[in-house]
Amino acid sequence: MSEAAARRAPWVAGALVAAALVVVIVTTTPWHLIDVPKPDAAADFTSAEIDRQQRFRQELLPWSTTSWVLSVLVPLAIGFSPLGRRLYDVLRIGRWYLAVPVLVAGLGLLTSLVTLPTDAFAEQVTRDYGLSTESWGLWLRDRAVNWLLMSAALIAIALGLIALARKWRTWWWAPAAIAGAVLVLGVSFAYPVLVEPRFNEFASMAPGPQRDEFLQLAREDGVPVKDVLVADASKRTTALNAYVSGFGSTRRLVVYDTLLKDASPAQVRLVVAHELGHAAEDDVLHGTLIGTLGAAFAVVLLKLVLGARMADPRRTALLLALVVVGTTLSSPVQNLVSRRIEARADHHSLRLTNDAKTFVEMQRALSVRNISGLEPSRWRYWMFASHPTPPERIAMGRAWGSEQGDPVPPLVRR
């Protein structure tokens, strides 16, 4: 192949992958489910509940936002300056494939240490408001495990990219894009059995009427669920939650022990119906497909930005900085898709249970218990909100109830 064709190839491939990514997002994301009225927090939350949520966020957000800013700025400041290459040279490790893991893990550790104080202050706020129950030892242990897991993932990515670039100076991006897509697929499949047990213990729900009801609900929904797992979330939090992860043989329906203990059976049933909606729509697989295309596109972008310089291990810090830029810039799109997916699962739970009143009450109860943000700022909504706000979810429940001839009145008398 001519040199000109080799230069054009990543541009063409990038355009094709980007087009495929846009098509998948546009065609598979549920953009409209039901006409929803404008959310009104005051209709369903008392002044005291709204004030408490606002106080909580006013105390928490300065610390959590500062921590997020530092987690972005530290790798950017190192990667986009000569400091990144100097740090590699300071290691004085002759073998690049030994130096790169040390540098990646070291930069991750540095970022964790820089954000440690602000994260600790944020954790203290959640303790003051009764959300966190974990000991400081467990909190530090979780941070250490998270650092190890992230380091392992980034080391694998850096070593793979550099090795391919050193072997094929011009065409390294092609096998790297394929490998990146396969890696995302593998991680999504293995996450429930490799990562989740590092943070929680899981046990099958004890036999009884509630477990039988959940399995029966799954059968009625046409969702193959062999078991319902209970996570020991109470050792870390008082928040109520449930989730679905994995796909195929690793798919699992997990409920927090706090949910089973503190929510009413009807509310738990609605939460489970929501998670069954994710399973019925193969939402994890849908997200994985977007992730595989996104990973392939990211590798092509790295080729266009770094070219043959990808083979230089002294630019490892720059690679990490570019990863941070990519994940930060893609967050609004990821959250937009996630919010629509979550809204579809809410809609699914309403159709499955036909209980708009309990749905609205449940969303209110979860929000009060979890001190969820009712009206986040626009920039925080786009950057961090993976779920609709509680007033948005309540508005959907109320709209669905009205469509079914079962309107739900405001929960707060004015």
PDB file of C-alpha atoms in Angstrom, residues 213-225 244 251 253 269-283 344-353:
ATOM      1  CA  GLU A 213     -42.426 -13.415  43.699  1.00  0.00           C
ATOM      2  CA  PHE A 214     -39.294 -11.971  42.059  1.00  0.00           C
ATOM      3  CA  LEU A 215     -38.668 -15.119  40.031  1.00  0.00           C
ATOM      4  CA  GLN A 216     -42.331 -15.256  39.038  1.00  0.00           C
ATOM      5  CA  LEU A 217     -42.157 -11.610  37.976  1.00  0.00           C
ATOM      6  CA  ALA A 218     -39.138 -12.444  35.825  1.00  0.00           C
ATOM      7  CA  ARG A 219     -40.945 -15.365  34.213  1.00  0.00           C
ATOM      8  CA  GLU A 220     -43.956 -13.174  33.438  1.00  0.00           C
ATOM      9  CA  ASP A 221     -41.564 -10.659  31.919  1.00  0.00           C
ATOM     10  CA  GLY A 222     -39.864 -13.298  29.779  1.00  0.00           C
ATOM     11  CA  VAL A 223     -36.491 -12.659  31.414  1.00  0.00           C
ATOM     12  CA  PRO A 224     -34.371 -15.728  32.255  1.00  0.00           C
ATOM     13  CA  VAL A 225     -33.210 -15.177  35.850  1.00  0.00           C
ATOM     14  CA  VAL A 244     -28.267  -5.730  36.819  1.00  0.00           C
ATOM     15  CA  ARG A 251     -25.920 -11.708  34.003  1.00  0.00           C
ATOM     16  CA  LEU A 253     -29.893  -9.426  39.370  1.00  0.00           C
ATOM     17  CA  ARG A 269     -41.138  -5.220  43.660  1.00  0.00           C
ATOM     18  CA  LEU A 270     -41.048  -2.037  41.589  1.00  0.00           C
ATOM     19  CA  VAL A 271     -37.283  -1.732  41.965  1.00  0.00           C
ATOM     20  CA  VAL A 272     -36.868  -5.327  40.817  1.00  0.00           C
ATOM     21  CA  ALA A 273     -39.241  -4.682  37.903  1.00  0.00           C
ATOM     22  CA  HIS A 274     -37.020  -1.759  36.903  1.00  0.00           C
ATOM     23  CA  GLU A 275     -33.946  -4.004  36.894  1.00  0.00           C
ATOM     24  CA  LEU A 276     -35.823  -6.659  34.935  1.00  0.00           C
ATOM     25  CA  GLY A 277     -36.450  -3.914  32.380  1.00  0.00           C
ATOM     26  CA  HIS A 278     -32.703  -3.587  31.937  1.00  0.00           C
ATOM     27  CA  ALA A 279     -32.407  -7.334  31.459  1.00  0.00           C
ATOM     28  CA  ALA A 280     -35.381  -7.545  29.091  1.00  0.00           C
ATOM     29  CA  GLU A 281     -33.934  -4.821  26.876  1.00  0.00           C
ATOM     30  CA  ASP A 282     -30.362  -6.211  27.090  1.00  0.00           C
ATOM     31  CA  ASP A 283     -29.196  -2.814  28.285  1.00  0.00           C
ATOM     32  CA  ARG A 344     -37.022   3.086  29.695  1.00  0.00           C
ATOM     33  CA  ALA A 345     -36.457   0.747  32.644  1.00  0.00           C
ATOM     34  CA  ASP A 346     -38.761   2.957  34.738  1.00  0.00           C
ATOM     35  CA  HIS A 347     -41.385   2.791  32.000  1.00  0.00           C
ATOM     36  CA  HIS A 348     -40.936  -0.987  31.868  1.00  0.00           C
ATOM     37  CA  SER A 349     -41.510  -1.307  35.619  1.00  0.00           C
ATOM     38  CA  LEU A 350     -44.706   0.711  35.346  1.00  0.00           C
ATOM     39  CA  ARG A 351     -46.029  -1.518  32.574  1.00  0.00           C
ATOM     40  CA  LEU A 352     -45.010  -4.674  34.394  1.00  0.00           C
ATOM     41  CA  THR A 353     -46.502  -3.777  37.773  1.00  0.00           C
TER      42      THR A 353
END
